[in-house]
Structure formats: structure tokens, C-alpha cells
Coordinates of C-alpha atoms in Angstrom, one line a residue:
M14 CA -7.0 -5.8 -134.9
R15 CA -10.3 -4.1 -133.8
L16 CA -12.1 -7.4 -134.2
D17 CA -9.6 -9.3 -132.0
E18 CA -10.0 -6.6 -129.3
L19 CA -13.8 -7.0 -129.5
L20 CA -13.5 -10.8 -129.2
E21 CA -11.2 -10.5 -126.2
E22 CA -13.5 -8.1 -124.5
L23 CA -16.5 -10.4 -125.2
Q24 CA -14.6 -13.3 -123.9
A25 CA -13.7 -11.4 -120.7
R26 CA -17.3 -10.5 -120.1
I27 CA -18.4 -14.1 -120.7
Q28 CA -15.8 -15.2 -118.2
A29 CA -16.9 -12.5 -115.7
A30 CA -20.5 -13.6 -116.2
R31 CA -19.5 -17.2 -115.6
G32 CA -17.6 -16.2 -112.5
T33 CA -20.6 -14.3 -111.2
R34 CA -22.9 -17.2 -112.0
D35 CA -20.6 -19.6 -110.1
R36 CA -20.4 -17.3 -107.1
V37 CA -24.2 -16.8 -107.1
H38 CA -24.5 -20.6 -107.3
S39 CA -22.1 -21.0 -104.5
L40 CA -24.0 -18.4 -102.4
L41 CA -27.3 -20.3 -103.0
E42 CA -25.6 -23.6 -102.0
A43 CA -24.3 -21.9 -98.9
V44 CA -27.7 -20.5 -98.0
V45 CA -29.3 -23.9 -98.4
S46 CA -26.6 -25.6 -96.4
V47 CA -26.9 -23.1 -93.6
G48 CA -30.7 -23.1 -93.6
R49 CA -30.8 -26.9 -93.6
E50 CA -29.5 -27.2 -90.0
L51 CA -31.7 -26.8 -86.9
D52 CA -29.1 -27.2 -84.2
L53 CA -27.8 -23.7 -83.4
S54 CA -24.2 -24.7 -82.8
Q55 CA -24.1 -26.4 -86.2
V56 CA -25.7 -23.4 -87.9
L57 CA -23.0 -21.1 -86.6
R58 CA -20.3 -23.5 -87.6
R59 CA -21.7 -23.7 -91.2
I60 CA -22.0 -19.9 -91.4
V61 CA -18.3 -19.5 -90.7
E62 CA -17.2 -22.2 -93.1
A63 CA -19.5 -21.0 -95.9
G64 CA -18.3 -17.4 -95.5
A65 CA -14.6 -18.3 -95.7
Q66 CA -15.3 -20.5 -98.8
L67 CA -17.4 -17.9 -100.6
V68 CA -14.7 -15.2 -100.6
D69 CA -11.7 -17.5 -100.6
A70 CA -10.6 -16.3 -97.1
E71 CA -7.9 -18.3 -95.3
Y72 CA -9.4 -17.5 -91.8
G73 CA -12.9 -17.0 -90.6
A74 CA -14.6 -16.4 -87.3
L75 CA -18.1 -15.7 -85.9
G76 CA -18.5 -13.8 -82.6
V77 CA -21.8 -13.9 -80.8
V78 CA -22.6 -10.6 -78.9
G79 CA -23.3 -11.2 -75.2
P80 CA -26.3 -10.0 -73.2
D81 CA -24.5 -6.8 -72.2
G82 CA -24.3 -5.8 -75.9
R83 CA -20.6 -4.8 -75.5
S84 CA -18.7 -8.1 -75.5
L85 CA -18.6 -11.5 -77.2
S86 CA -20.1 -14.5 -75.3
Q87 CA -19.1 -17.0 -78.0
F88 CA -16.3 -17.1 -80.6
L89 CA -16.1 -19.8 -83.4
T90 CA -13.2 -20.0 -85.8
S91 CA -12.3 -21.5 -89.1
G92 CA -8.9 -22.1 -90.6
L93 CA -7.0 -22.5 -87.3
T94 CA -5.8 -25.9 -86.1
E95 CA -6.5 -27.1 -82.6
E96 CA -2.8 -26.6 -81.8
Q97 CA -2.9 -23.0 -82.9
R98 CA -6.0 -22.3 -80.9
A99 CA -4.5 -23.8 -77.8
R100 CA -1.3 -21.7 -78.2
I101 CA -3.2 -18.5 -78.7
G102 CA -4.9 -18.9 -75.4
P103 CA -8.3 -17.5 -74.3
L104 CA -10.7 -16.5 -77.1
P105 CA -11.2 -12.8 -77.7
S106 CA -14.0 -11.1 -75.7
G107 CA -14.7 -8.2 -78.2
H108 CA -12.1 -5.6 -77.7
G109 CA -10.0 -3.8 -80.4
L110 CA -11.1 -4.3 -84.0
L111 CA -13.5 -7.1 -83.2
G112 CA -15.4 -4.7 -80.9
E113 CA -15.5 -2.0 -83.6
L114 CA -18.3 -4.0 -85.4
I115 CA -20.1 -4.4 -82.0
R116 CA -20.1 -0.6 -81.5
H117 CA -20.7 0.2 -85.1
P118 CA -22.7 -2.7 -86.8
E119 CA -21.9 -1.9 -90.4
P120 CA -19.8 -3.8 -93.0
L121 CA -16.1 -3.0 -92.7
R122 CA -13.3 -3.7 -95.3
L123 CA -9.6 -3.2 -94.7
S124 CA -6.6 -3.7 -97.0
E125 CA -4.3 -3.5 -94.0
L126 CA -5.8 -4.8 -90.8
G127 CA -3.2 -3.2 -88.5
S128 CA -3.8 0.3 -89.9
H129 CA -7.2 0.8 -88.3
R130 CA -7.3 3.0 -85.2
A131 CA -9.1 0.3 -83.2
S132 CA -6.5 -2.4 -83.9
F133 CA -4.5 -3.5 -80.9
G134 CA -2.4 -6.0 -82.7
F135 CA -2.4 -9.8 -82.1
P136 CA -1.6 -11.9 -79.1
E137 CA 1.4 -14.1 -78.9
H138 CA 1.4 -17.2 -81.2
H139 CA -1.4 -15.6 -83.3
P140 CA -0.9 -16.1 -87.1
P141 CA -0.3 -12.9 -89.0
M142 CA -3.3 -11.4 -90.8
R143 CA -3.5 -8.6 -93.3
T144 CA -6.8 -8.1 -95.2
F145 CA -10.1 -7.9 -93.3
L146 CA -13.8 -8.1 -94.0
G147 CA -16.5 -8.0 -91.3
V148 CA -20.3 -7.8 -91.5
P149 CA -22.9 -7.9 -88.8
I150 CA -25.5 -10.7 -88.5
R151 CA -28.9 -9.5 -87.5
V152 CA -31.8 -11.5 -86.2
R153 CA -35.1 -9.7 -86.4
E154 CA -33.4 -6.3 -86.4
E155 CA -31.3 -7.2 -83.4
V156 CA -27.5 -7.7 -83.9
F157 CA -26.8 -11.3 -83.0
G158 CA -23.1 -11.3 -83.8
N159 CA -20.5 -10.5 -86.4
L160 CA -18.8 -12.5 -89.2
Y161 CA -15.1 -11.8 -89.5
L162 CA -13.0 -12.9 -92.5
T163 CA -9.3 -12.3 -93.1
D164 CA -6.5 -12.9 -95.6
K165 CA -8.0 -13.5 -99.0
R166 CA -6.0 -16.1 -100.8
G167 CA -3.6 -15.0 -103.5
G168 CA -2.7 -11.8 -101.6
L169 CA -5.7 -10.0 -103.0
D170 CA -7.9 -7.5 -101.2
F171 CA -11.6 -8.1 -100.4
D172 CA -13.7 -6.1 -103.0
E173 CA -17.2 -4.8 -103.1
E174 CA -18.5 -8.0 -104.7
D175 CA -17.0 -10.0 -101.7
E176 CA -18.8 -7.6 -99.3
S177 CA -22.1 -8.0 -101.2
I178 CA -21.9 -11.8 -101.1
I179 CA -21.0 -11.9 -97.4
T180 CA -23.8 -9.4 -96.6
A181 CA -26.3 -11.6 -98.5
L182 CA -25.0 -14.6 -96.5
A183 CA -25.4 -12.7 -93.3
V184 CA -29.1 -12.0 -94.1
A185 CA -29.7 -15.7 -94.8
A186 CA -27.7 -16.6 -91.7
G187 CA -29.9 -14.4 -89.6
V188 CA -33.0 -16.3 -90.8
A189 CA -31.3 -19.6 -90.2
I190 CA -30.2 -18.6 -86.7
D191 CA -33.8 -17.4 -85.9
N192 CA -35.2 -20.7 -87.1
A193 CA -32.7 -22.7 -85.1
R194 CA -33.4 -20.6 -81.9
L195 CA -37.1 -21.2 -82.3
Y196 CA -36.6 -24.9 -82.8
E197 CA -34.3 -25.0 -79.8
S198 CA -36.8 -23.1 -77.7
S199 CA -39.7 -25.5 -78.7
Q200 CA -37.5 -28.5 -77.9
R201 CA -36.4 -27.1 -74.6
Q202 CA -40.1 -26.4 -73.8
Q203 CA -40.9 -30.0 -74.4
Y204 CA -38.0 -31.2 -72.2
W205 CA -39.3 -28.9 -69.4
L206 CA -42.8 -30.3 -69.8
R207 CA -41.6 -33.9 -69.7
A208 CA -39.5 -33.1 -66.6
G209 CA -42.4 -31.5 -64.8
A210 CA -44.7 -34.5 -65.6
E211 CA -42.0 -36.9 -64.4
V212 CA -41.6 -35.0 -61.1
T213 CA -45.3 -35.0 -60.5
H214 CA -45.7 -38.7 -61.3
R215 CA -42.8 -39.7 -59.0
L216 CA -44.3 -37.7 -56.1
F217 CA -47.8 -39.2 -56.5
Q218 CA -46.2 -42.6 -56.8
G219 CA -45.1 -42.2 -53.2
D220 CA -41.3 -41.5 -53.8
V221 CA -39.3 -40.0 -50.9
P222 CA -39.1 -36.2 -51.2
Q223 CA -35.3 -36.2 -51.1
D224 CA -35.3 -38.5 -54.2
V225 CA -37.7 -36.2 -56.0
T226 CA -35.6 -33.1 -55.1
E227 CA -32.6 -34.9 -56.6
L228 CA -34.6 -35.6 -59.7
I229 CA -35.6 -32.0 -60.0
A230 CA -31.9 -30.9 -59.8
R231 CA -30.8 -33.6 -62.3
R232 CA -33.3 -32.7 -64.9
A233 CA -32.8 -29.0 -64.6
G234 CA -29.0 -29.5 -65.1
E235 CA -29.5 -31.8 -68.1
I236 CA -31.8 -29.4 -69.9
T237 CA -29.8 -26.3 -69.3
G238 CA -26.3 -27.9 -69.7
A239 CA -25.3 -26.8 -66.1
C240 CA -22.2 -28.5 -64.6
L241 CA -23.3 -27.5 -61.0
V242 CA -26.8 -27.7 -59.6
T243 CA -27.7 -27.0 -55.9
V244 CA -30.9 -26.8 -53.9
A245 CA -30.7 -24.6 -50.8
V246 CA -33.5 -24.5 -48.2
P247 CA -34.1 -22.1 -45.3
V248 CA -32.5 -22.9 -41.9
D249 CA -35.0 -23.0 -39.0
D250 CA -35.1 -19.8 -36.9
T251 CA -32.5 -18.0 -39.0
G252 CA -32.5 -16.1 -42.3
D253 CA -29.7 -18.3 -43.8
L254 CA -29.9 -21.2 -46.2
V255 CA -28.3 -24.6 -46.2
V256 CA -27.4 -26.6 -49.3
E257 CA -29.6 -29.6 -49.0
L258 CA -28.5 -31.2 -52.4
S259 CA -25.5 -30.6 -54.6
A260 CA -24.9 -32.2 -58.0
G261 CA -21.5 -31.5 -59.6
D262 CA -19.6 -30.7 -56.3
E263 CA -20.5 -32.8 -53.3
S264 CA -18.3 -30.6 -51.0
L265 CA -21.0 -27.9 -51.1
Q266 CA -23.7 -30.2 -49.6
G267 CA -24.5 -29.2 -46.0
L268 CA -22.8 -25.7 -46.3
V269 CA -24.6 -22.7 -44.8
V270 CA -25.3 -20.0 -47.4
P271 CA -25.8 -16.5 -45.8
V272 CA -28.4 -14.3 -47.3
E273 CA -26.1 -11.3 -47.7
G274 CA -23.5 -11.5 -50.5
T275 CA -24.8 -14.7 -52.1
L276 CA -26.8 -15.5 -55.2
P277 CA -29.2 -17.9 -53.5
G278 CA -29.6 -15.4 -50.6
A279 CA -30.5 -12.6 -53.0
V280 CA -33.2 -14.8 -54.5
A281 CA -34.5 -15.9 -51.1
A282 CA -34.7 -12.3 -50.0
S283 CA -36.4 -11.0 -53.1
G284 CA -38.4 -14.0 -54.3
K285 CA -37.3 -13.2 -57.8
P286 CA -34.7 -15.0 -60.1
E287 CA -31.2 -13.7 -60.4
V288 CA -28.7 -14.1 -63.2
S289 CA -24.9 -13.8 -63.0
A290 CA -22.7 -13.6 -66.1
C291 CA -19.8 -15.2 -64.2
L292 CA -20.5 -16.2 -60.6
G293 CA -16.8 -16.8 -59.9
K294 CA -16.1 -13.1 -60.6
D295 CA -19.4 -11.4 -59.7
P296 CA -18.7 -8.6 -57.1
R297 CA -22.3 -8.8 -55.9
F298 CA -21.8 -12.3 -54.5
R299 CA -18.3 -12.4 -52.9
D300 CA -19.5 -14.5 -50.0
D301 CA -21.1 -17.2 -52.1
P302 CA -19.6 -20.6 -51.4
H303 CA -20.5 -21.7 -54.9
R304 CA -17.6 -19.4 -56.1
T305 CA -15.1 -22.0 -54.9
A306 CA -16.3 -24.4 -57.5
G307 CA -15.2 -22.0 -60.2
P308 CA -18.5 -21.7 -62.0
G309 CA -19.1 -19.4 -64.9
P310 CA -22.6 -18.1 -65.9
A311 CA -25.2 -18.9 -63.2
V312 CA -28.9 -18.5 -62.5
A313 CA -30.9 -19.0 -59.3
V314 CA -34.7 -19.2 -59.1
P315 CA -37.1 -19.6 -56.1
L316 CA -38.7 -23.0 -55.5
G317 CA -42.3 -21.7 -55.0
T318 CA -43.3 -18.4 -53.6
A319 CA -43.3 -19.0 -49.8
G320 CA -39.6 -19.5 -49.2
E321 CA -39.5 -23.3 -49.8
G322 CA -35.9 -23.0 -51.2
V323 CA -33.7 -21.9 -54.1
L324 CA -32.6 -23.8 -57.2
L325 CA -29.1 -22.7 -58.5
L326 CA -27.6 -23.8 -61.8
A327 CA -24.1 -22.8 -63.0
R328 CA -22.3 -23.5 -66.3
A329 CA -18.6 -23.8 -66.8
A330 CA -16.5 -20.7 -67.5
G331 CA -16.8 -19.6 -71.1
E332 CA -20.3 -21.1 -71.6
P333 CA -23.2 -18.9 -72.7
V334 CA -24.9 -16.7 -70.2
F335 CA -28.5 -17.8 -69.2
S336 CA -30.8 -15.9 -71.5
E337 CA -34.3 -14.6 -70.9
A338 CA -35.6 -17.4 -73.3
E339 CA -34.1 -20.0 -70.9
L340 CA -35.1 -18.2 -67.7
E341 CA -38.9 -18.3 -68.4
P342 CA -39.3 -22.1 -68.7
L343 CA -36.9 -22.7 -65.9
L344 CA -38.9 -20.4 -63.6
A345 CA -42.1 -22.2 -64.6
F346 CA -40.5 -25.6 -64.0
A347 CA -39.3 -24.5 -60.5
G348 CA -42.7 -23.3 -59.6
Q349 CA -44.3 -26.5 -60.9
A350 CA -41.8 -28.6 -59.0
A351 CA -42.4 -26.7 -55.8
L352 CA -46.2 -27.1 -56.2
A353 CA -45.7 -30.8 -56.8
L354 CA -43.6 -31.1 -53.6
E355 CA -46.3 -29.2 -51.7
L356 CA -49.0 -31.4 -53.0
G357 CA -46.9 -34.5 -52.2
E358 CA -46.5 -33.2 -48.7
R359 CA -50.2 -32.6 -48.4
R360 CA -50.9 -36.1 -49.7
R361 CA -48.5 -37.6 -47.1
D362 CA -50.2 -35.6 -44.4
A363 CA -53.6 -36.9 -45.5
E364 CA -52.3 -40.5 -45.6
E365 CA -50.9 -40.0 -42.1
V366 CA -54.2 -38.7 -40.8
A367 CA -56.0 -41.7 -42.4
L368 CA -53.4 -44.0 -40.7
L369 CA -53.9 -42.3 -37.3
E370 CA -57.7 -42.6 -37.7
D371 CA -57.3 -46.2 -38.6
R372 CA -55.0 -46.8 -35.6
D373 CA -57.6 -45.0 -33.3
R374 CA -60.3 -47.3 -34.7
I375 CA -58.2 -50.4 -34.1
A376 CA -57.5 -49.2 -30.5
R377 CA -61.2 -48.5 -29.9
D378 CA -62.2 -52.0 -31.2
L379 CA -59.5 -53.7 -29.1
H380 CA -60.7 -51.8 -26.0
D381 CA -64.4 -52.2 -26.6
L382 CA -64.5 -55.7 -28.0
A383 CA -61.3 -57.8 -27.5
I384 CA -60.6 -56.7 -23.9
Q385 CA -64.2 -57.0 -22.7
R386 CA -64.5 -60.5 -24.2
L387 CA -61.1 -61.6 -22.7
F388 CA -62.2 -60.1 -19.3
A389 CA -65.5 -61.9 -19.5
T390 CA -63.8 -65.2 -20.4
G391 CA -61.4 -64.8 -17.5
M392 CA -64.2 -64.1 -15.0
T393 CA -66.0 -67.2 -16.3
L394 CA -62.9 -69.4 -15.8
Q395 CA -62.2 -67.9 -12.4
S396 CA -65.8 -68.7 -11.3
A397 CA -65.5 -72.2 -12.7
A398 CA -62.2 -72.9 -11.0
R399 CA -63.9 -72.9 -7.6
L400 CA -66.2 -75.7 -8.8
I401 CA -63.3 -78.0 -10.0
E402 CA -62.4 -80.6 -7.4
H403 CA -59.3 -82.0 -9.2
T404 CA -56.3 -80.0 -7.9
G405 CA -54.3 -80.2 -11.1
A406 CA -57.2 -79.0 -13.3
A407 CA -57.9 -76.2 -10.9
E408 CA -54.3 -75.0 -11.1
R409 CA -54.4 -75.1 -14.9
V410 CA -57.5 -73.0 -15.0
T411 CA -56.0 -70.5 -12.6
R412 CA -52.9 -70.3 -14.8
A413 CA -55.1 -69.7 -17.8
V414 CA -56.8 -66.8 -15.9
D415 CA -53.4 -65.3 -15.1
D416 CA -52.4 -65.6 -18.8
L417 CA -55.6 -63.9 -19.9
D418 CA -54.9 -61.1 -17.4
E419 CA -51.3 -60.7 -18.8
T420 CA -52.8 -60.7 -22.3
I421 CA -55.2 -57.9 -21.3
K422 CA -52.2 -55.9 -20.0
I423 CA -50.3 -56.3 -23.3
I424 CA -53.4 -55.2 -25.3
R425 CA -53.8 -52.2 -23.1
S426 CA -50.2 -51.3 -23.6
T427 CA -50.6 -51.6 -27.4
I428 CA -53.7 -49.4 -27.2
F429 CA -51.8 -46.8 -25.3
G430 CA -49.0 -46.9 -27.9
L431 CA -51.5 -46.5 -30.7
R432 CA -53.1 -43.5 -29.2
A433 CA -50.0 -41.8 -27.8
R434 CA -47.9 -41.9 -31.0
D435 CA -47.8 -38.1 -31.5
A436 CA -48.2 -36.9 -27.9
G437 CA -44.8 -35.2 -27.8
P438 CA -42.3 -35.9 -25.0
A439 CA -44.9 -37.9 -23.1
A440 CA -45.6 -40.2 -26.0
S441 CA -45.4 -43.9 -25.5
L442 CA -42.0 -45.6 -25.5
R443 CA -43.1 -47.8 -28.4
A444 CA -44.0 -44.7 -30.6
R445 CA -40.8 -42.8 -29.6
A446 CA -38.6 -45.8 -30.4
S447 CA -40.4 -46.3 -33.8
R448 CA -39.8 -42.6 -34.6
A449 CA -36.1 -42.7 -33.6
V450 CA -35.6 -45.7 -35.9
G451 CA -37.5 -44.0 -38.7
D452 CA -35.4 -40.9 -38.4
A453 CA -32.2 -42.9 -38.7
V454 CA -33.0 -44.0 -42.2
T455 CA -31.6 -40.9 -43.8
S456 CA -28.2 -41.1 -42.0
L457 CA -27.9 -44.9 -42.4
G458 CA -29.1 -45.0 -46.0
F459 CA -31.4 -48.0 -45.2
P460 CA -34.2 -48.8 -42.8
P461 CA -33.1 -50.6 -39.6
R462 CA -35.1 -53.7 -38.4
L463 CA -37.0 -53.0 -35.2
S464 CA -38.7 -55.5 -32.9
M465 CA -40.4 -54.6 -29.6
E466 CA -41.7 -57.0 -26.9
G467 CA -43.3 -56.7 -23.5
L468 CA -45.2 -54.0 -21.5
L469 CA -43.0 -51.1 -22.7
D470 CA -45.7 -48.4 -22.3
T471 CA -47.1 -49.5 -18.9
D472 CA -44.2 -51.0 -17.0
V473 CA -41.2 -48.8 -18.0
P474 CA -41.1 -45.6 -15.8
L475 CA -41.0 -42.3 -17.6
D476 CA -37.4 -41.4 -16.5
T477 CA -36.1 -44.8 -17.6
A478 CA -38.0 -44.4 -20.9
E479 CA -36.2 -41.1 -21.5
H480 CA -32.8 -42.8 -21.0
V481 CA -33.9 -45.6 -23.4
V482 CA -34.8 -43.2 -26.2
A483 CA -31.6 -41.2 -25.7
A484 CA -29.5 -44.3 -25.7
L485 CA -31.3 -45.6 -28.9
G486 CA -30.5 -42.3 -30.7
E487 CA -26.9 -42.4 -29.7
L488 CA -26.5 -46.1 -30.7
L489 CA -28.1 -45.5 -34.1
S490 CA -25.9 -42.3 -34.7
N491 CA -22.8 -44.3 -33.8
A492 CA -23.8 -47.0 -36.3
A493 CA -24.3 -44.5 -39.0
R494 CA -21.0 -42.6 -38.4
H495 CA -18.6 -45.4 -37.6
A496 CA -19.9 -48.9 -38.4
H497 CA -20.1 -48.7 -42.2
A498 CA -22.8 -51.4 -41.9
T499 CA -25.4 -52.6 -44.4
R500 CA -27.7 -54.0 -41.8
V501 CA -28.8 -52.8 -38.3
E502 CA -31.2 -54.6 -36.0
V503 CA -32.8 -53.0 -33.0
S504 CA -34.5 -55.0 -30.2
L505 CA -36.4 -53.3 -27.4
K506 CA -37.8 -55.7 -24.7
A507 CA -39.4 -55.1 -21.3
T508 CA -39.1 -58.1 -18.9
A509 CA -40.4 -58.5 -15.4
D510 CA -37.2 -56.9 -14.0
D511 CA -35.7 -54.6 -16.6
V512 CA -35.8 -53.0 -20.0
R513 CA -33.3 -54.2 -22.6
L514 CA -32.2 -52.3 -25.7
T515 CA -30.0 -54.2 -28.1
V516 CA -28.5 -52.8 -31.3
T517 CA -26.7 -55.2 -33.6
D518 CA -24.9 -54.3 -36.9
N519 CA -22.8 -56.2 -39.5
G520 CA -20.2 -53.4 -39.8
R521 CA -16.5 -53.3 -39.1
G522 CA -16.9 -53.6 -35.3
I523 CA -15.5 -51.5 -32.5
P524 CA -11.7 -51.0 -32.7
E525 CA -9.7 -51.5 -29.5
Q526 CA -7.9 -48.1 -29.8
G527 CA -10.7 -46.1 -31.3
R528 CA -12.5 -43.1 -29.8
R529 CA -14.8 -44.3 -27.0
S530 CA -16.4 -41.0 -25.9
G531 CA -19.8 -42.1 -27.3
L532 CA -19.6 -45.5 -25.6
D533 CA -18.6 -43.9 -22.3
N534 CA -21.6 -41.6 -22.5
L535 CA -23.9 -44.6 -23.0
A536 CA -22.3 -46.5 -20.1
E537 CA -22.7 -43.4 -17.9
R538 CA -26.3 -43.1 -18.9
A539 CA -26.9 -46.7 -18.1
R540 CA -25.2 -46.3 -14.6
Q541 CA -27.5 -43.3 -14.0
A542 CA -30.5 -45.5 -14.7
G543 CA -29.0 -48.2 -12.4
G544 CA -28.2 -50.5 -15.4
S545 CA -25.2 -51.4 -17.5
L546 CA -23.8 -51.4 -21.1
E547 CA -22.4 -54.7 -22.6
I548 CA -20.4 -54.8 -25.8
S549 CA -19.9 -58.0 -27.8
T550 CA -19.1 -59.2 -31.3
P551 CA -21.8 -61.4 -32.9
E552 CA -21.0 -64.4 -35.0
G553 CA -20.1 -63.2 -38.5
G554 CA -18.6 -59.9 -37.3
G555 CA -19.9 -56.4 -36.5
S556 CA -20.9 -55.3 -33.1
R557 CA -23.7 -55.9 -30.5
L558 CA -24.4 -53.4 -27.8
L559 CA -26.8 -54.3 -25.0
W560 CA -28.1 -51.3 -22.9
R561 CA -30.0 -52.4 -19.8
A562 CA -31.8 -50.6 -17.0
P563 CA -34.0 -51.9 -14.1
L564 CA -37.7 -51.1 -14.1
D565 CA -37.6 -50.0 -10.4
G566 CA -35.0 -47.3 -11.1
P567 CA -31.4 -46.8 -9.8
A568 CA -30.5 -48.2 -6.4
P569 CA -30.3 -45.6 -3.7
R570 CA -26.7 -44.4 -2.9

């Protein structure tokens, strides 16, 4: 009998040793499995699954402690179906028993979950749970989160061995999480560097600043996982901002953002980045128009240091708050982008200066060389005409002299236009018309075609030129707002009697019963200048508006 008892005891110890060996082997496999991943979300998912499997728990969860150190910013579960999660509703934020481990980061084992003083019970549709095991996960002495396990299968309680195994897994999990975060940080840094290089390359390639700003917003949103990205710039002569670009909610574009009570306003005033855990509920920014988009965590950083603008990024509700590790490269990217925009602006200024210098050189050469030679040729022909006895030949020479005189006038008009391009309100009509057409590119979405003919800068009186420029601006604005055209042609011509401005588009035409206040204004302006406004439909559809005014001004009344 004694021998049988000894054999049974030996067999039990062998079985226990085998069980311990198997659990240690499972723990090692779990550690290797968790450490193999470099994607942080996958690491967290494997930790939950491995923990539940090691202690044979029916349910498992991992809560990530938020930046405030008092609540959970993420909550991953194992053992619950998608239908169960949907019926339970919002994920826990760290109150009750789950918050106990946040406040006291020490292992906790319970035979009856509901008996603990911190337990608040379960929400509706939550499956019943009895036994509980929770351990903190530390990353470099900082509590990253907590691993929660409930309901050991077979109705058993979690024992000390279970606690030891899960504690060992938590240590390995902390190392794996740290590695994943470092890898994620290095990858993000590479993304930021590539984005900065792309912005600089596009600017120095000569891209339009608006397109480059859109690229900055798009890349920042992609790297940070933001669902809403806006760029707000200061409004002239006011302290407010206006949303120049919005990706994720086009209704925000063009909105005025006051400095007081808004996230971009706070950044513009301080010149420092600001982070909000949930912009939609943040009491500091009650007047922020971005709240209507229902964003969650948000961050705003200045574009440069001299008030060039503010870049705002917002994630969906429930997404992680922007961390310090994310803020530093974002701030560096925003500064680099602002510097690239500034350098691009300086480069465009230098190119414009070079263009103006070249225009001045051309004007000088035309004046000093071309006009003088034409004048000399005209004088020679005029002298020779007196020596020609044939009447027809003499008339032809005289006409040639008149043509040369007219050509000299045209060249002088061109020289005046070249030199008066940026002379303000008194600039040449040619330059002001070119500028008005160029300014219309943004509203139309494409460049209009412009042709000019005649002595616009010498024969058109200043008052009439003012009417022409105003009418041109109104016509282009109407085309942008109402025509829905893909092609607009502008013709400006000075004849011997009048100046004619024609704007033709291939849009939907002018409806019979539509609003005509803009056309009435154009007609009234034409009458004030002594001219008229004619409306017609070109072949192929669209509209053609001819605005005309005499060169000798309105007739006396």
C-alpha cells in the first residue's frame, strides 16, 4: 500500500512537472509571437490573445492609459463577438474596477469580480463575468496600460501560477511595445522627411502655392491618420483667421476663425502648438467652427514663426490623442513647409524682378533702336516722295510713311505698357487687363485666353480705361459664378473711334428669367461712358458680351 501511494505521488509530481513545462513552453511561444510583430496595433492584439490562451480565460482585454494618466484611450478585447461589442455600446474609459489598476498599478486577482469595492457592475447586454485577473504593463518604468482577464474556463479561480505567468508576459509585452513604438517612430520620421522633400521639390519646380499647400495638408493627414486637415491664414487688417484649405470637410473652407475661443486662434496668438483630447467637447474652444465636423483628438501647429498660418489636424472620435512623439516631427514638418513656401515666394519674386528687368531692356531697345530706325526710314521716304513725279507712286510712298508713323505709335504704346505694368491705379490699360485676367484663374479654375489690339495705352482716356477694367472684372466674375464654362476668351481692342471689350464663354448661356443685376450694372457703366452692352449667343452655345465705349467720352447731356 505504501508503495502504491509513493508511485501515485511520483506520478502526480511528474504530471505537475509536465504541466509546468508545457505552460513555460506556451509562455515562451507567446513571448516570441508578441516580440515578432513590429506594428503596434498587432502587438497589442497578440498580447490580449496570448494572455487569454495562457491562463485559459474566456475573455481578455487590454486598456491603454491615456495622456492624462487617469483614463483609457484605447481598449482591445478578446472573446467577444462583433455583435456583442456592438450591443454593449461605447468601450469603457477606465472607471470602476478597470480604473483600479490605473490608480494602483499592481496585479489584482478576484474570485468574485462583483465583490470588489470599485466594481460598478456591467452595462446592459454585457456578458456575465465572475473571476478576474489584472496586471499592469510597463514600458521603461512607465505604465503603458493594463491586461485584464476574466472567467477561467472550468469554473476555476485564477491562481498564483496564473498571476506569475501573466506578469511574465506583461514584462515581455512591455519590451515588445517599446520596440514597436521605436519602429513606428522611425518609420514616421522617414515619412515626414519624404513629405518635406516632396514639398520642397514641388515648390522649386514652380508649382502654384495653392497646390503645394494642399500637398502639405494631404501628407500631414496621411502620416498622422487625421480625418480632417485645415490650413487657416490671417485675414488682412484683422486678428482673425480664414480657412484657406480644408480636406475632410469642404464646408469649412472660407469660414472665418476668430482668435478667441478657437484652437487655430490660440496657436496664432501664442505661436506654439496646442493639443486637444477631444475638440468636439473641449470647453476651451467652444467657438471653433471645426467642432461642427465632430472631430475627436486634434492638434494645431503654426506654419512658420511669423504668423504665416496654422495647420490643424483632427482624428475621429475614439482615436488616440496626439502624443508628444507625434508632435515633434509634425512641428518640424510644419516649419520646413513654411520655410519652403517662403523660399518659393522669394524665388517667384526674383523671377518677377528678372522678368521686369528684361521687359525694361526690351522697352529700352525698342525705343533706342527700333523707333529711331523706323523714324529715319520714314523721314527718308518722306523726302524721296517729293522727288517722285509719278502720282500713283508718290501716293504709295506717302501711305507707307503713314503706316510707319502708325507703327511707331503702336511700339510706343507697347513700351508704355511694358514700363507701366506695376504703376498702381495709373498703370497701362494693357497691364491692368492682363492682371485682371490673371487674377480670374483662381475663381475660374483655368486661365482665360486674352488678346489685345490697338493703341490701348495711348488712345484710351483714363476715365474710360477705369470703366473698361471694372467691366472686365465684372464679366469674368459672372463667368466664374454663373457660366459653368470650361473656356473663356477675352478680347480688348482699341479702334479709331471706340474701345471694345468682348468676353466669350462656352458655358450654359444667360437664362431669360435669371437674375440680371450684374448685367444691368454693366449696361449702366457702359451708358455712363457713352457706350453700350450687347449680349449674344455664339455658334455652339455659351454667351458673348460686347462692352463698348467711345474714345472721346460720353456725349454731353
